[in-house]
mmCIF file of C-alpha atoms and ligand atoms in Angstrom:
data_model
loop_
_atom_site.group_PDB
_atom_site.id
_atom_site.type_symbol
_atom_site.label_atom_id
_atom_site.label_comp_id
_atom_site.label_asym_id
_atom_site.label_seq_id
_atom_site.Cartn_x
_atom_site.Cartn_y
_atom_site.Cartn_z
ATOM 1 C CA MET A 1 33.444 68.129 97.740
ATOM 2 C CA LYS A 2 29.968 68.991 98.900
ATOM 3 C CA ARG A 3 28.359 66.744 96.355
ATOM 4 C CA LEU A 4 26.642 64.589 98.950
ATOM 5 C CA MET A 5 25.118 67.518 100.838
ATOM 6 C CA ARG A 6 24.248 69.326 97.632
ATOM 7 C CA ILE A 7 22.202 66.374 96.456
ATOM 8 C CA LEU A 8 20.580 65.947 99.860
ATOM 9 C CA ASP A 9 19.876 69.661 100.300
ATOM 10 C CA ALA A 10 18.255 69.788 96.894
ATOM 11 C CA GLY A 11 15.900 67.110 98.243
ATOM 12 C CA ASN A 12 17.211 64.559 95.792
ATOM 13 C CA VAL A 13 17.820 60.981 96.613
ATOM 14 C CA VAL A 14 21.412 59.816 96.874
ATOM 15 C CA LEU A 15 21.908 56.500 95.132
ATOM 16 C CA SER A 16 24.762 54.533 96.610
ATOM 17 C CA GLY A 17 26.640 51.367 95.804
ATOM 18 C CA TRP A 18 28.047 49.114 98.532
ATOM 19 C CA CYS A 19 31.480 47.550 98.425
ATOM 20 C CA GLY A 20 33.589 45.326 100.646
ATOM 21 C CA ILE A 21 36.020 44.122 97.984
ATOM 22 C CA THR A 22 39.232 46.095 98.338
ATOM 23 C CA ASP A 23 40.796 45.598 94.949
ATOM 24 C CA PRO A 24 41.161 49.072 93.410
ATOM 25 C CA ARG A 25 40.348 47.804 89.937
ATOM 26 C CA TYR A 26 37.020 46.484 91.218
ATOM 27 C CA LEU A 27 36.139 49.830 92.799
ATOM 28 C CA GLU A 28 37.124 51.665 89.610
ATOM 29 C CA ALA A 29 34.838 49.373 87.656
ATOM 30 C CA ILE A 30 31.745 50.045 89.812
ATOM 31 C CA ALA A 31 32.571 53.752 89.991
ATOM 32 C CA GLU A 32 31.983 53.798 86.200
ATOM 33 C CA TYR A 33 28.264 53.530 86.919
ATOM 34 C CA ASP A 34 25.876 56.280 87.899
ATOM 35 C CA PHE A 35 26.194 55.978 91.649
ATOM 36 C CA ASP A 36 26.308 59.283 93.607
ATOM 37 C CA ALA A 37 28.169 57.556 96.445
ATOM 38 C CA ILE A 38 29.732 54.254 97.374
ATOM 39 C CA VAL A 39 29.758 52.721 100.860
ATOM 40 C CA LEU A 40 33.124 51.186 101.746
ATOM 41 C CA ASP A 41 32.377 48.492 104.282
ATOM 42 C CA MET A 42 34.830 47.921 107.109
ATOM 43 C CA GLN A 43 32.321 45.997 109.263
ATOM 44 C CA HIS A 44 31.485 43.015 107.058
ATOM 45 C CA GLY A 45 33.635 43.933 104.062
ATOM 46 C CA PHE A 46 37.403 43.562 103.834
ATOM 47 C CA PHE A 47 38.552 47.162 104.051
ATOM 48 C CA ASP A 48 41.219 48.020 106.593
ATOM 49 C CA GLU A 49 42.760 51.397 107.258
ATOM 50 C CA THR A 50 45.201 51.247 104.345
ATOM 51 C CA THR A 51 42.786 49.980 101.738
ATOM 52 C CA VAL A 52 39.969 52.297 102.838
ATOM 53 C CA GLN A 53 42.282 55.319 102.602
ATOM 54 C CA ASN A 54 43.226 54.378 99.023
ATOM 55 C CA ALA A 55 39.586 53.595 98.125
ATOM 56 C CA ILE A 56 38.414 56.995 99.396
ATOM 57 C CA ALA A 57 41.001 58.695 97.166
ATOM 58 C CA THR A 58 39.905 56.529 94.224
ATOM 59 C CA LEU A 59 36.275 57.536 94.669
ATOM 60 C CA VAL A 60 37.006 61.234 95.175
ATOM 61 C CA ALA A 61 39.051 61.230 91.939
ATOM 62 C CA ARG A 62 35.953 59.908 90.174
ATOM 63 C CA GLY A 63 33.513 62.349 91.724
ATOM 64 C CA LYS A 64 31.796 59.752 93.912
ATOM 65 C CA ALA A 65 31.040 60.512 97.547
ATOM 66 C CA PRO A 66 32.932 58.072 99.796
ATOM 67 C CA LEU A 67 30.845 56.825 102.711
ATOM 68 C CA VAL A 68 32.485 54.453 105.177
ATOM 69 C CA ARG A 69 30.889 51.878 107.454
ATOM 70 C CA ILE A 70 33.233 51.349 110.399
ATOM 71 C CA PRO A 71 33.529 48.175 112.489
ATOM 72 C CA LEU A 72 31.435 47.906 115.643
ATOM 73 C CA ALA A 73 32.139 50.708 118.162
ATOM 74 C CA ARG A 74 35.458 51.672 116.531
ATOM 75 C CA TRP A 75 35.374 55.346 117.287
ATOM 76 C CA ASP A 76 39.113 55.669 116.526
ATOM 77 C CA THR A 77 38.404 54.406 113.022
ATOM 78 C CA ALA A 78 35.440 56.790 112.695
ATOM 79 C CA ALA A 79 37.714 59.784 113.225
ATOM 80 C CA ARG A 80 40.447 58.374 110.998
ATOM 81 C CA VAL A 81 38.214 57.764 107.988
ATOM 82 C CA LEU A 82 37.061 61.378 108.195
ATOM 83 C CA ASP A 83 40.724 62.402 108.219
ATOM 84 C CA PHE A 84 41.129 60.201 105.136
ATOM 85 C CA GLY A 85 38.304 62.134 103.399
ATOM 86 C CA ALA A 86 35.080 60.158 104.023
ATOM 87 C CA LEU A 87 32.008 62.328 103.564
ATOM 88 C CA ALA A 88 29.906 60.189 105.875
ATOM 89 C CA VAL A 89 30.608 57.652 108.594
ATOM 90 C CA ILE A 90 28.180 54.863 109.208
ATOM 91 C CA ALA A 91 28.306 53.297 112.675
ATOM 92 C CA PRO A 92 26.664 49.849 113.051
ATOM 93 C CA MET A 93 24.454 48.856 115.980
ATOM 94 C CA ILE A 94 23.852 52.234 117.575
ATOM 95 C CA ASN A 95 21.459 50.961 120.245
ATOM 96 C CA THR A 96 21.402 53.733 122.857
ATOM 97 C CA ALA A 97 21.821 57.475 123.211
ATOM 98 C CA GLU A 98 25.127 56.746 124.898
ATOM 99 C CA ASP A 99 26.384 54.882 121.796
ATOM 100 C CA ALA A 100 25.222 57.843 119.723
ATOM 101 C CA ARG A 101 27.095 60.292 121.975
ATOM 102 C CA SER A 102 30.349 58.260 121.685
ATOM 103 C CA PHE A 103 29.923 58.277 117.898
ATOM 104 C CA VAL A 104 29.346 62.030 117.749
ATOM 105 C CA SER A 105 32.190 62.699 120.138
ATOM 106 C CA ALA A 106 34.671 61.038 117.720
ATOM 107 C CA THR A 107 33.289 62.537 114.481
ATOM 108 C CA ARG A 108 32.343 66.129 115.250
ATOM 109 C CA PHE A 109 34.637 68.954 116.197
ATOM 110 C CA VAL A 110 33.919 71.095 119.252
ATOM 111 C CA PRO A 111 31.499 72.279 120.441
ATOM 112 C CA VAL A 112 29.346 69.369 119.252
ATOM 113 C CA GLY A 113 31.942 66.630 119.762
ATOM 114 C CA GLU A 114 35.624 66.157 120.571
ATOM 115 C CA ARG A 115 37.096 65.173 117.228
ATOM 116 C CA SER A 116 40.819 65.674 117.298
ATOM 117 C CA PHE A 117 42.284 68.075 114.771
ATOM 118 C CA GLY A 118 44.015 66.440 111.840
ATOM 119 C CA PRO A 119 42.081 66.881 108.598
ATOM 120 C CA ARG A 120 45.071 67.923 106.446
ATOM 121 C CA HIS A 121 44.869 64.932 104.160
ATOM 122 C CA ALA A 122 41.065 65.216 103.771
ATOM 123 C CA ALA A 123 41.352 68.920 102.978
ATOM 124 C CA SER A 124 44.068 68.411 100.377
ATOM 125 C CA LEU A 125 42.090 65.576 98.787
ATOM 126 C CA TYR A 126 39.339 68.070 98.091
ATOM 127 C CA GLY A 127 41.728 70.864 97.083
ATOM 128 C CA ILE A 128 41.040 73.109 100.064
ATOM 129 C CA ASP A 129 43.009 74.212 103.116
ATOM 130 C CA THR A 130 42.243 73.199 106.681
ATOM 131 C CA ASN A 131 40.610 76.541 107.432
ATOM 132 C CA GLU A 132 38.121 75.971 104.688
ATOM 133 C CA TYR A 133 37.664 72.419 105.915
ATOM 134 C CA LEU A 134 36.816 73.674 109.349
ATOM 135 C CA GLN A 135 34.484 76.360 108.054
ATOM 136 C CA ASN A 136 32.525 74.199 105.637
ATOM 137 C CA PHE A 137 33.519 70.649 105.667
ATOM 138 C CA ASP A 138 32.252 69.560 109.065
ATOM 139 C CA GLN A 139 28.765 69.997 107.708
ATOM 140 C CA CYS A 140 29.623 67.458 105.037
ATOM 141 C CA SER A 141 30.783 64.778 107.473
ATOM 142 C CA LEU A 142 27.513 63.053 108.118
ATOM 143 C CA ALA A 143 27.342 60.799 111.135
ATOM 144 C CA LEU A 144 24.856 58.057 110.250
ATOM 145 C CA ALA A 145 23.751 55.841 113.122
ATOM 146 C CA MET A 146 22.671 52.389 112.127
ATOM 147 C CA ILE A 147 19.299 51.419 113.557
ATOM 148 C CA GLU A 148 19.171 47.639 113.298
ATOM 149 C CA THR A 149 17.977 46.157 116.606
ATOM 150 C CA ARG A 150 14.797 46.171 118.677
ATOM 151 C CA GLU A 151 16.705 48.052 121.378
ATOM 152 C CA ALA A 152 17.705 50.780 118.920
ATOM 153 C CA TYR A 153 14.108 51.099 117.793
ATOM 154 C CA GLN A 154 12.932 51.384 121.381
ATOM 155 C CA ASN A 155 15.538 54.138 121.960
ATOM 156 C CA LEU A 156 15.055 55.821 118.580
ATOM 157 C CA ASP A 157 13.793 59.203 119.835
ATOM 158 C CA GLU A 158 16.716 59.541 122.299
ATOM 159 C CA ILE A 159 19.284 58.464 119.679
ATOM 160 C CA ILE A 160 18.134 60.894 117.008
ATOM 161 C CA ALA A 161 17.895 63.688 119.573
ATOM 162 C CA VAL A 162 21.673 63.487 120.181
ATOM 163 C CA ASP A 163 23.199 66.697 118.764
ATOM 164 C CA GLY A 164 25.499 65.794 115.903
ATOM 165 C CA ILE A 165 23.713 62.678 114.673
ATOM 166 C CA GLY A 166 23.084 63.628 111.054
ATOM 167 C CA GLY A 167 20.865 60.710 110.192
ATOM 168 C CA VAL A 168 20.111 57.061 110.570
ATOM 169 C CA LEU A 169 20.864 54.150 108.292
ATOM 170 C CA ILE A 170 18.466 51.217 108.538
ATOM 171 C CA GLY A 171 20.064 47.766 108.452
ATOM 172 C CA PRO A 172 17.047 45.668 107.463
ATOM 173 C CA GLY A 173 18.745 42.285 107.859
ATOM 174 C CA ASP A 174 19.911 42.693 111.460
ATOM 175 C CA LEU A 175 16.675 44.539 112.324
ATOM 176 C CA SER A 176 14.666 41.478 111.213
ATOM 177 C CA ILE A 177 17.024 39.160 113.074
ATOM 178 C CA SER A 178 16.610 41.152 116.254
ATOM 179 C CA PHE A 179 12.847 41.457 116.005
ATOM 180 C CA ARG A 180 12.240 37.842 115.010
ATOM 181 C CA GLN A 181 14.969 36.350 117.202
ATOM 182 C CA ASN A 182 15.838 34.238 114.173
ATOM 183 C CA PRO A 183 19.340 34.275 112.673
ATOM 184 C CA ILE A 184 17.949 34.021 109.156
ATOM 185 C CA PRO A 185 17.345 37.594 107.973
ATOM 186 C CA ASP A 186 14.059 38.639 106.464
ATOM 187 C CA ALA A 187 14.814 42.162 105.274
ATOM 188 C CA TYR A 188 11.736 44.338 104.964
ATOM 189 C CA GLY A 189 9.578 41.289 105.760
ATOM 190 C CA VAL A 190 6.148 41.305 107.443
ATOM 191 C CA ASP A 191 7.580 41.462 110.963
ATOM 192 C CA THR A 192 9.594 44.639 110.390
ATOM 193 C CA ILE A 193 8.189 46.623 107.502
ATOM 194 C CA ASP A 194 5.978 48.761 109.735
ATOM 195 C CA VAL A 195 8.980 49.356 112.038
ATOM 196 C CA VAL A 196 10.970 50.557 108.993
ATOM 197 C CA LYS A 197 8.173 52.909 107.958
ATOM 198 C CA ASP A 198 7.910 54.289 111.469
ATOM 199 C CA ILE A 199 11.705 54.882 111.709
ATOM 200 C CA VAL A 200 11.656 56.836 108.421
ATOM 201 C CA ALA A 201 8.618 58.869 109.487
ATOM 202 C CA ARG A 202 10.060 59.735 112.912
ATOM 203 C CA CYS A 203 13.437 60.720 111.494
ATOM 204 C CA LYS A 204 11.762 62.933 108.909
ATOM 205 C CA GLN A 205 9.724 64.581 111.655
ATOM 206 C CA ALA A 206 12.965 65.183 113.587
ATOM 207 C CA GLY A 207 14.533 66.741 110.489
ATOM 208 C CA ILE A 208 17.412 64.293 110.124
ATOM 209 C CA LYS A 209 18.465 62.302 107.089
ATOM 210 C CA THR A 210 17.320 58.753 106.439
ATOM 211 C CA ALA A 211 19.369 56.113 104.723
ATOM 212 C CA ALA A 212 18.805 52.411 104.166
ATOM 213 C CA PHE A 213 20.440 49.367 102.660
ATOM 214 C CA SER A 214 18.622 47.384 99.974
ATOM 215 C CA ILE A 215 19.664 44.186 98.367
ATOM 216 C CA ASP A 216 17.907 44.702 95.023
ATOM 217 C CA PRO A 217 16.060 47.281 92.903
ATOM 218 C CA LYS A 218 12.647 46.181 94.238
ATOM 219 C CA ALA A 219 13.608 47.010 97.819
ATOM 220 C CA ALA A 220 15.318 50.221 96.653
ATOM 221 C CA ASN A 221 12.101 51.310 94.897
ATOM 222 C CA MET A 222 10.107 50.581 98.061
ATOM 223 C CA LEU A 223 12.531 52.772 100.070
ATOM 224 C CA HIS A 224 12.251 55.516 97.497
ATOM 225 C CA GLY A 225 8.469 55.364 97.919
ATOM 226 C CA LEU A 226 8.942 55.922 101.659
ATOM 227 C CA GLY A 227 11.041 59.020 100.941
ATOM 228 C CA VAL A 228 14.385 57.637 102.145
ATOM 229 C CA ASP A 229 17.199 60.160 101.378
ATOM 230 C CA ILE A 230 20.185 57.839 100.838
ATOM 231 C CA ILE A 231 19.429 54.465 99.241
ATOM 232 C CA SER A 232 22.105 51.855 98.660
ATOM 233 C CA VAL A 233 21.261 49.150 96.170
ATOM 234 C CA GLY A 234 22.956 45.779 96.046
ATOM 235 C CA LEU A 235 26.547 45.088 96.945
ATOM 236 C CA ASP A 236 29.700 43.875 95.274
ATOM 237 C CA VAL A 237 28.798 40.171 95.309
ATOM 238 C CA THR A 238 25.318 40.785 93.889
ATOM 239 C CA TYR A 239 26.757 43.027 91.153
ATOM 240 C CA ILE A 240 29.040 40.151 90.175
ATOM 241 C CA ALA A 241 26.333 37.506 90.501
ATOM 242 C CA GLU A 242 23.774 39.470 88.433
ATOM 243 C CA GLY A 243 26.396 40.130 85.751
ATOM 244 C CA VAL A 244 27.372 36.468 85.544
ATOM 245 C CA LYS A 245 23.668 35.446 85.529
ATOM 246 C CA ALA A 246 22.938 37.872 82.670
ATOM 247 C CA HIS A 247 25.839 36.443 80.659
ATOM 248 C CA PHE A 248 24.704 32.870 81.228
ATOM 249 C CA ALA A 249 21.099 33.734 80.370
ATOM 250 C CA GLY A 250 22.322 35.179 77.098
ATOM 251 C CA LEU A 251 24.112 32.020 76.030
ATOM 252 C CA ASP A 252 22.284 29.736 73.626
ATOM 253 C CA PHE A 253 24.617 26.732 74.139
ATOM 254 C CA ARG A 254 24.253 26.129 77.855
HETATM 255 C C1 3PY B 301 21.834 44.964 107.768
HETATM 256 O O1 3PY B 301 20.905 44.744 106.929
HETATM 257 O O2 3PY B 301 21.819 44.516 108.913
HETATM 258 C C2 3PY B 301 22.984 45.734 107.359
HETATM 259 O O3 3PY B 301 23.824 45.971 108.158
HETATM 260 C C3 3PY B 301 23.068 46.135 105.940
HETATM 261 O O4 3PY B 301 24.381 45.885 105.475
HETATM 262 MG MG1 MG B 302 23.687 45.002 109.973
#
């Protein structure tokens, strides 16, 4: 159950997949690969409360850490996915210390937050009782604040100083949109790459975890070079597209 934290505490990078397709067969198929974790996306992906609950169980049964991105400012969902057994909750668009405090309030038990007691299902999923959950498990419920706007960057020090924020997750697409004021994303482009480097450096100095989304292996390698702790590479549609492309490239009749 502490797989995620064990990997992080050993200083190793967590390699994560990213999935918004809710079909269990699809999730089982990508869980066959050597991901340490999979992000289940409720913001832009199709997961709802029922499908995310089933997906978390599917991943736990396969030894993959379930990380869940909740929809915007849905603190009720943040608490529920932890009750369902998520090991990390990712909150999009955390722009201020106040946003960060609301996030922490929903996801951490007292005295750090005000999470309501109800982790029976999460505990049983990991084969422990609720006492054990309370003793150990709270440390394994990472609250990852997404930093993906200019405002968030301006407020970075205050956001990461909020007690209970376990780390940040950089959303490079929205970050570029916000900085460039252009709806076409330019992830890790010239206008934001130094911002990304600075976010990683400041989080490291503050002693919190860093995570980031990457669309392809090149971007993932770049993040690894920066020392990012949790790196997601690609997402469901790119896994399908790359697989189809590889099949077509191998055909000698088309
Ligand atoms: C972004 O790049 O904005 C993200 O949210 C990654 O999914
Ligand atoms: Mg985003």
